[in-house]
CSV table of C-alpha atoms in Angstrom, one decimal:
chain,number,residue,atom,x,y,z
A,1,UNK,CA,-7.3,-8.7,-13.1
A,2,UNK,CA,-4.0,-10.2,-12.5
A,3,UNK,CA,-2.2,-9.4,-9.4
A,4,UNK,CA,1.4,-11.1,-10.2
A,5,UNK,CA,4.1,-9.7,-12.9
A,6,UNK,CA,6.9,-11.9,-13.3
A,7,UNK,CA,10.2,-9.9,-14.3
A,8,UNK,CA,14.0,-11.7,-15.4
A,9,UNK,CA,17.1,-10.9,-16.1
A,10,UNK,CA,18.4,-12.3,-19.4
A,11,UNK,CA,19.9,-15.6,-18.1
A,12,UNK,CA,17.1,-16.0,-16.0
A,13,UNK,CA,14.7,-15.4,-18.9
A,14,UNK,CA,16.8,-18.1,-20.7
A,15,UNK,CA,16.4,-20.8,-18.5
A,16,UNK,CA,12.7,-20.0,-17.7
A,17,UNK,CA,11.8,-20.5,-20.8
A,18,UNK,CA,14.0,-23.6,-21.6
A,19,UNK,CA,13.4,-25.3,-18.2
A,20,UNK,CA,10.5,-23.4,-16.3
A,21,UNK,CA,11.3,-23.0,-12.7
A,22,UNK,CA,11.4,-25.8,-9.8
A,23,UNK,CA,12.8,-25.4,-6.6
A,24,UNK,CA,16.2,-27.0,-7.1
A,25,UNK,CA,17.2,-23.8,-9.5
A,26,UNK,CA,17.0,-21.4,-6.6
A,27,UNK,CA,20.4,-20.6,-5.2
A,28,UNK,CA,19.5,-17.2,-3.5
A,29,UNK,CA,16.6,-15.6,-2.3
A,30,UNK,CA,16.9,-11.6,-1.4
A,31,UNK,CA,14.5,-9.7,1.0
A,32,UNK,CA,14.5,-5.8,0.5
A,33,UNK,CA,14.3,-3.2,2.7
A,34,UNK,CA,11.0,-1.1,2.7
A,35,UNK,CA,9.0,-1.4,6.1
A,36,UNK,CA,5.5,-2.0,5.5
A,37,UNK,CA,5.7,-2.4,1.9
A,38,UNK,CA,7.3,-5.6,3.0
A,39,UNK,CA,4.0,-7.1,4.4
A,40,UNK,CA,2.5,-7.5,0.7
A,41,UNK,CA,4.8,-10.4,0.2
A,42,UNK,CA,3.7,-12.7,3.3
A,43,UNK,CA,1.5,-14.9,1.5
A,44,UNK,CA,4.6,-15.3,-1.2
A,45,UNK,CA,7.0,-16.2,1.7
A,46,UNK,CA,4.5,-18.7,3.2
A,47,UNK,CA,4.4,-20.6,-0.3
A,48,UNK,CA,7.8,-20.3,-1.2
A,49,UNK,CA,9.3,-21.4,2.7
A,50,UNK,CA,6.3,-23.6,3.6
A,51,UNK,CA,5.3,-25.5,0.4
A,52,UNK,CA,7.6,-24.9,-2.2
A,53,UNK,CA,11.5,-24.5,-1.2
A,54,UNK,CA,11.0,-27.4,1.1
A,55,UNK,CA,10.4,-30.0,-2.3
A,56,UNK,CA,14.6,-29.4,-2.8
A,57,UNK,CA,17.2,-30.7,-0.5
A,58,UNK,CA,20.0,-28.0,-1.8
A,59,UNK,CA,21.3,-25.0,0.5
A,60,UNK,CA,20.0,-21.6,-0.2
A,61,UNK,CA,21.3,-18.6,0.6
A,62,UNK,CA,18.7,-16.1,2.0
A,63,UNK,CA,20.0,-12.1,2.1
A,64,UNK,CA,17.9,-9.6,3.8
A,65,UNK,CA,18.0,-6.0,4.9
A,66,UNK,CA,15.6,-4.5,7.4
A,67,UNK,CA,12.3,-5.8,7.1
A,68,UNK,CA,13.8,-8.3,4.6
A,69,UNK,CA,16.4,-9.5,7.2
A,70,UNK,CA,13.4,-10.2,9.7
A,71,UNK,CA,11.3,-11.9,6.9
A,72,UNK,CA,14.5,-14.3,5.8
A,73,UNK,CA,15.7,-14.9,9.6
A,74,UNK,CA,11.8,-16.0,10.1
A,75,UNK,CA,12.0,-18.4,7.3
A,76,UNK,CA,15.2,-20.3,8.8
A,77,UNK,CA,12.9,-21.0,12.0
A,78,UNK,CA,12.0,-24.8,12.4
A,79,UNK,CA,8.1,-24.5,11.8
A,80,UNK,CA,7.9,-21.0,9.5
A,81,UNK,CA,4.4,-20.6,8.3
A,82,UNK,CA,3.0,-19.6,12.0
A,83,UNK,CA,6.2,-17.4,12.4
A,84,UNK,CA,5.4,-15.7,9.3
A,85,UNK,CA,1.7,-15.3,10.4
A,86,UNK,CA,2.9,-13.9,13.8
A,87,UNK,CA,5.3,-11.8,12.1
A,88,UNK,CA,2.5,-10.5,9.9
A,89,UNK,CA,0.4,-10.1,12.9
A,90,UNK,CA,2.6,-8.2,15.2
A,91,UNK,CA,4.1,-5.6,12.4
A,92,UNK,CA,0.5,-4.6,11.6
A,93,UNK,CA,-0.5,-4.1,15.4
A,94,UNK,CA,2.7,-2.3,16.3
A,95,UNK,CA,1.9,0.9,18.2
A,96,UNK,CA,3.7,3.4,19.8
A,97,UNK,CA,3.1,6.4,22.2
A,98,UNK,CA,3.2,9.8,21.1
A,99,UNK,CA,4.4,12.5,23.1
A,100,UNK,CA,2.3,15.8,23.7
A,101,UNK,CA,2.7,17.9,20.5
A,102,UNK,CA,4.4,15.1,18.3
A,103,UNK,CA,3.3,13.3,15.6
A,104,UNK,CA,5.8,10.7,15.8
A,105,UNK,CA,7.2,8.7,18.2
A,106,UNK,CA,10.9,9.3,19.6
A,107,UNK,CA,13.6,7.0,18.1
A,108,UNK,CA,14.6,5.9,21.6
A,109,UNK,CA,11.0,4.7,22.3
A,110,UNK,CA,10.8,2.9,19.2
A,111,UNK,CA,14.0,1.2,19.2
A,112,UNK,CA,13.0,0.1,22.9
A,113,UNK,CA,9.6,-1.4,21.6
A,114,UNK,CA,11.4,-3.0,18.7
A,115,UNK,CA,14.0,-4.7,20.8
A,116,UNK,CA,11.1,-6.2,23.2
A,117,UNK,CA,9.7,-7.5,20.1
A,118,UNK,CA,12.7,-9.2,18.5
A,119,UNK,CA,13.2,-10.8,22.0
A,120,UNK,CA,9.6,-11.9,22.3
A,121,UNK,CA,9.6,-13.2,18.8
A,122,UNK,CA,13.0,-15.3,18.7
A,123,UNK,CA,13.7,-15.8,22.3
A,124,UNK,CA,15.2,-19.3,22.9
A,125,UNK,CA,15.0,-19.8,19.1
A,126,UNK,CA,17.9,-18.2,17.9
A,127,UNK,CA,19.9,-21.9,17.6
A,128,UNK,CA,17.0,-22.7,14.9
A,129,UNK,CA,18.1,-19.8,12.8
A,130,UNK,CA,21.7,-20.2,13.0
A,131,UNK,CA,21.8,-24.0,12.6
A,132,UNK,CA,19.1,-24.5,9.6
A,133,UNK,CA,19.9,-27.3,7.6
A,134,UNK,CA,19.7,-25.7,4.2
A,135,UNK,CA,19.1,-21.9,4.5
A,136,UNK,CA,22.1,-19.2,5.2
A,137,UNK,CA,20.9,-16.3,6.3
A,138,UNK,CA,23.0,-13.3,5.8
A,139,UNK,CA,21.5,-10.1,7.6
A,140,UNK,CA,22.4,-6.7,5.9
A,141,UNK,CA,23.5,-3.7,8.3
A,142,UNK,CA,25.3,-0.6,7.3
A,143,UNK,CA,28.3,0.8,9.5
A,144,UNK,CA,29.2,4.5,10.4
A,145,UNK,CA,32.4,5.6,9.8
A,146,UNK,CA,34.4,8.9,10.8
A,147,UNK,CA,31.7,11.1,11.9
A,148,UNK,CA,29.0,8.5,11.6
A,149,UNK,CA,31.0,6.4,14.0
A,150,UNK,CA,28.9,7.3,16.8
A,151,UNK,CA,25.4,8.5,16.8
A,152,UNK,CA,25.2,12.3,17.7
A,153,UNK,CA,22.6,14.7,17.6
A,154,UNK,CA,24.6,17.1,15.3
A,155,UNK,CA,27.6,14.6,13.9
A,156,UNK,CA,24.7,12.4,12.6
A,157,UNK,CA,22.6,14.9,10.5
A,158,UNK,CA,26.0,16.2,8.9
A,159,UNK,CA,27.6,12.6,8.3
A,160,UNK,CA,24.7,11.6,6.5
A,161,UNK,CA,24.6,14.9,4.5
A,162,UNK,CA,28.0,13.9,3.6
A,163,UNK,CA,26.9,10.5,2.6
A,164,UNK,CA,24.1,11.8,0.5
A,165,UNK,CA,26.5,14.3,-1.6
A,166,UNK,CA,29.2,11.5,-1.8
A,167,UNK,CA,26.5,9.0,-3.1
A,168,UNK,CA,25.1,11.3,-5.8
A,169,UNK,CA,28.8,11.7,-7.4
A,170,UNK,CA,29.4,7.5,-7.0
A,171,UNK,CA,27.8,5.2,-5.0
A,172,UNK,CA,31.4,3.7,-4.0
A,173,UNK,CA,32.1,7.0,-2.4
A,174,UNK,CA,29.6,6.9,-0.2
A,175,UNK,CA,31.9,4.2,1.6
A,176,UNK,CA,33.6,7.0,3.3
A,177,UNK,CA,31.0,7.5,5.4
A,178,UNK,CA,29.0,4.2,5.5
A,179,UNK,CA,30.4,0.4,5.2
A,180,UNK,CA,28.4,-2.6,4.4
A,181,UNK,CA,28.3,-5.5,7.1
A,182,UNK,CA,27.0,-8.7,6.6
A,183,UNK,CA,26.5,-11.1,9.5
A,184,UNK,CA,26.2,-14.4,8.1
A,185,UNK,CA,25.3,-17.7,9.9
A,186,UNK,CA,28.2,-20.2,10.5
A,187,UNK,CA,29.6,-22.8,8.3
A,188,UNK,CA,32.3,-25.1,9.4
A,189,UNK,CA,33.0,-22.7,11.9
A,190,UNK,CA,33.4,-19.6,9.4
A,191,UNK,CA,30.9,-17.3,8.1
A,192,UNK,CA,28.9,-19.0,5.2
A,193,UNK,CA,30.3,-17.6,1.8
A,194,UNK,CA,28.4,-14.7,0.5
A,195,UNK,CA,26.4,-15.7,-2.7
A,196,UNK,CA,27.5,-12.0,-4.1
A,197,UNK,CA,30.4,-9.9,-5.1
A,198,UNK,CA,32.0,-7.7,-2.8
A,199,UNK,CA,33.8,-5.5,-5.0
A,200,UNK,CA,31.3,-3.1,-6.1
A,201,UNK,CA,31.3,-1.4,-2.1
A,202,UNK,CA,33.3,-1.6,1.0
A,203,UNK,CA,32.0,-4.6,2.8
A,204,UNK,CA,33.0,-6.6,6.0
A,205,UNK,CA,31.7,-10.0,6.9
A,206,UNK,CA,30.9,-11.0,10.2
A,207,UNK,CA,29.9,-14.8,11.6
A,208,UNK,CA,26.5,-14.5,13.2
A,209,UNK,CA,25.8,-15.9,16.7
A,210,UNK,CA,23.4,-16.0,19.6
A,211,UNK,CA,25.5,-13.2,21.2
A,212,UNK,CA,25.3,-11.0,18.1
A,213,UNK,CA,21.7,-12.0,16.4
A,214,UNK,CA,19.4,-9.6,17.9
A,215,UNK,CA,21.4,-6.6,17.8
A,216,UNK,CA,22.4,-7.3,14.5
A,217,UNK,CA,18.7,-7.7,13.4
A,218,UNK,CA,18.0,-4.7,15.3
A,219,UNK,CA,20.6,-2.8,13.5
A,220,UNK,CA,19.8,-3.7,10.2
A,221,UNK,CA,16.1,-2.7,10.9
A,222,UNK,CA,17.1,1.0,12.4
A,223,UNK,CA,16.4,3.3,10.1
A,224,UNK,CA,18.4,6.8,10.7
A,225,UNK,CA,16.4,8.9,13.0
A,226,UNK,CA,13.2,7.0,13.2
A,227,UNK,CA,15.4,4.1,15.6
A,228,UNK,CA,18.5,4.5,17.7
A,229,UNK,CA,21.7,3.0,16.0
A,230,UNK,CA,22.9,-0.1,17.6
A,231,UNK,CA,26.5,0.6,18.7
A,232,UNK,CA,29.1,-1.9,19.1
A,233,UNK,CA,27.8,-5.3,18.3
A,234,UNK,CA,29.7,-8.5,19.7
A,235,UNK,CA,32.1,-10.0,17.2
A,236,UNK,CA,31.9,-7.1,15.0
A,237,UNK,CA,34.0,-3.7,14.6
A,238,UNK,CA,33.0,-1.4,16.7
A,239,UNK,CA,30.8,1.6,15.7
A,240,UNK,CA,27.1,2.8,15.0
A,241,UNK,CA,25.1,0.1,13.0
A,242,UNK,CA,21.8,1.2,11.0
A,243,UNK,CA,19.4,-0.2,8.8
A,244,UNK,CA,20.9,-2.4,5.9
A,245,UNK,CA,18.7,-0.3,3.3
A,246,UNK,CA,21.2,2.6,3.5
A,247,UNK,CA,23.9,0.7,1.8
A,248,UNK,CA,21.6,-1.6,0.0
A,249,UNK,CA,18.1,-0.9,-0.5
A,250,UNK,CA,16.7,-3.6,-2.4
A,251,UNK,CA,20.0,-5.8,-2.3
A,252,UNK,CA,21.2,-4.8,-6.2
A,253,UNK,CA,24.3,-7.0,-5.6
A,254,UNK,CA,26.5,-8.7,-7.9
A,255,UNK,CA,24.7,-12.2,-7.5
A,256,UNK,CA,26.6,-15.3,-9.3
A,257,UNK,CA,24.8,-17.7,-11.7
A,258,UNK,CA,22.6,-19.6,-9.5
A,259,UNK,CA,19.0,-18.3,-10.1
A,260,UNK,CA,18.1,-15.8,-7.9
A,261,UNK,CA,14.3,-15.9,-6.9
A,262,UNK,CA,13.4,-12.0,-5.6
A,263,UNK,CA,9.7,-11.6,-4.0
A,264,UNK,CA,9.9,-7.8,-4.3
A,265,UNK,CA,7.0,-5.4,-4.0
A,266,UNK,CA,7.9,-3.6,-7.5
A,267,UNK,CA,9.7,-4.1,-10.6
A,268,UNK,CA,13.3,-1.7,-9.9
A,269,UNK,CA,15.9,-2.9,-7.8
A,270,UNK,CA,17.4,0.1,-6.3
A,271,UNK,CA,21.0,0.0,-5.1
A,272,UNK,CA,21.0,2.2,-2.0
A,273,UNK,CA,18.5,4.0,0.4
A,274,UNK,CA,19.8,7.4,-1.0
A,275,UNK,CA,19.3,6.5,-4.5
A,276,UNK,CA,15.8,6.4,-4.4
A,277,UNK,CA,15.7,9.8,-5.9
A,278,UNK,CA,18.3,9.3,-8.4
A,279,UNK,CA,16.3,7.7,-11.0
A,280,UNK,CA,19.3,6.5,-13.3
A,281,UNK,CA,20.0,4.0,-10.7
A,282,UNK,CA,17.0,2.3,-10.8
A,283,UNK,CA,17.6,0.3,-13.9
A,284,UNK,CA,18.7,-3.4,-14.4
A,285,UNK,CA,22.4,-4.0,-14.6
A,286,UNK,CA,24.4,-7.1,-15.4
A,287,UNK,CA,24.4,-8.1,-11.4
A,288,UNK,CA,20.9,-8.7,-12.0
A,289,UNK,CA,21.3,-11.5,-15.3
A,290,UNK,CA,20.2,-14.4,-13.4
A,291,UNK,CA,17.3,-12.9,-11.3
A,292,UNK,CA,13.6,-13.6,-11.3
A,293,UNK,CA,11.5,-10.8,-9.6
A,294,UNK,CA,8.1,-11.3,-8.3
A,295,UNK,CA,6.1,-8.1,-8.2
A,296,UNK,CA,2.4,-7.0,-7.8
A,297,UNK,CA,0.9,-5.3,-10.7
A,298,UNK,CA,0.6,-1.7,-10.3
A,299,UNK,CA,-2.6,-1.7,-11.5
A,300,UNK,CA,-3.7,-4.4,-8.9
A,301,UNK,CA,-1.7,-2.1,-6.3
A,302,UNK,CA,-4.3,0.9,-7.2
A,303,UNK,CA,-7.2,-1.0,-5.8
A,304,UNK,CA,-5.6,-1.7,-2.7
A,305,UNK,CA,-6.7,0.6,0.6
A,306,UNK,CA,-5.6,4.3,-0.5
A,307,UNK,CA,-4.3,2.9,-4.0
A,308,UNK,CA,-0.9,1.8,-2.8
A,309,UNK,CA,1.3,-0.2,-0.7
A,310,UNK,CA,1.0,-0.2,3.1
A,311,UNK,CA,4.1,2.1,3.8
A,312,UNK,CA,5.6,4.5,6.8
A,313,UNK,CA,3.6,7.4,5.7
A,314,UNK,CA,0.3,5.7,6.8
A,315,UNK,CA,1.7,6.3,10.3
A,316,UNK,CA,1.2,9.8,10.2
A,317,UNK,CA,-1.8,9.6,7.8
A,318,UNK,CA,-3.7,7.4,10.6
A,319,UNK,CA,-2.0,9.1,13.6
A,320,UNK,CA,-3.7,7.4,16.9
A,321,UNK,CA,-6.8,5.6,15.0
A,322,UNK,CA,-4.8,2.2,15.2
A,323,UNK,CA,-8.0,0.5,14.1
A,324,UNK,CA,-8.2,2.2,10.9
A,325,UNK,CA,-4.5,1.4,9.9
A,326,UNK,CA,-4.7,-2.1,10.9
A,327,UNK,CA,-7.9,-2.6,8.9
A,328,UNK,CA,-6.0,-1.1,5.7
A,329,UNK,CA,-3.3,-2.8,6.2
A,330,UNK,CA,-5.0,-6.2,7.1
A,331,UNK,CA,-7.0,-5.7,3.7
A,332,UNK,CA,-3.7,-5.4,1.6
A,333,UNK,CA,-2.3,-8.7,3.1
A,334,UNK,CA,-5.1,-10.6,2.5
A,335,UNK,CA,-5.5,-9.5,-1.3
A,336,UNK,CA,-2.0,-10.5,-1.4
A,337,UNK,CA,-2.8,-14.0,-1.0
A,338,UNK,CA,-3.6,-13.4,-5.1
A,339,UNK,CA,0.2,-13.1,-5.6
A,340,UNK,CA,0.9,-16.7,-4.1
A,341,UNK,CA,-1.7,-18.4,-5.9
A,342,UNK,CA,-0.7,-16.9,-9.3
A,343,UNK,CA,3.1,-17.7,-8.8
A,344,UNK,CA,1.8,-21.4,-7.4
A,345,UNK,CA,-0.4,-21.8,-10.9
A,346,UNK,CA,2.4,-20.5,-12.9
A,347,UNK,CA,5.5,-22.8,-11.3
A,348,UNK,CA,2.8,-25.5,-12.0
A,349,UNK,CA,2.3,-25.0,-15.4
A,350,UNK,CA,5.2,-22.1,-16.8
A,351,UNK,CA,4.2,-20.0,-19.1
A,352,UNK,CA,7.0,-17.8,-20.8
A,353,UNK,CA,5.1,-15.7,-22.0
A,354,UNK,CA,4.0,-14.0,-18.7
A,355,UNK,CA,7.8,-13.3,-18.2
A,356,UNK,CA,9.0,-9.6,-18.8
A,357,UNK,CA,12.4,-8.2,-19.3
A,358,UNK,CA,13.7,-7.0,-15.9
């Protein structure tokens, strides 16, 4: 059974039909939020950043939210292959203490452990990320406004309720509650130019630095009510910062004309986290015309443990049985090597008939 499906927007399909795909074609690599689902993309990440993309010399923009930001920051390290392998091991092995009577750990405990993990992972290496000769990193976060400007046990749930209602009416209306803040690596003394338009949603851009790298990355991964918000990030507007997936779940952004190569865990590129239930927002738009999505075939996914990708429901599913969860997730990530192998074979001998409409 084939594992990989290739989807492309209209402009990208024309390019693939006429020219195939070479590393020099790729201008942007997005990386979605989605927690453990991102583990399935580890082998693809290792092939793309360890073997394929290094064959070219041009700048490439890496845009990430949540686990996607962690993956793209890892791609910017000097030797990314062992770093990607460690990311996978560390993520699979994560374990948290459960207070008596609770099925989930406290947000404060998860945040504390995650901060320690980031310090251990990137400690002494942030400058490698900031000064990568080719890759321009953009970490997406969501900054609370008004009621959400500070995390509070009563105001925060009310604020997210307001954001949900506003988003249901119009995506841009959610900007009254949460704005997109992108932390970008410096280039010639200023933040690298964003590889997407920002007229779709209220947006700010901040220069990524050694001082704000870890808090920005932690904020981008801070799922509301699962982790604590990160407050007052150095160099950025004051306030509470949460998971970048809230505003940009799958980075459905207004990309330019350069090809966008998107290793993703599904076909749909959903705009925001609160759009998950809004099926009418799951289709492709003109924003994605130049995008190529690499995603697992749903029939292949059905053969993985539990018939699905790893996801956050596995934490309560396995509870304190860490070894069972580790085994299930390790089995899935090992099987995902087939995704990378099939893509490597396809770029060596492109077959346009394999490319489906996004």
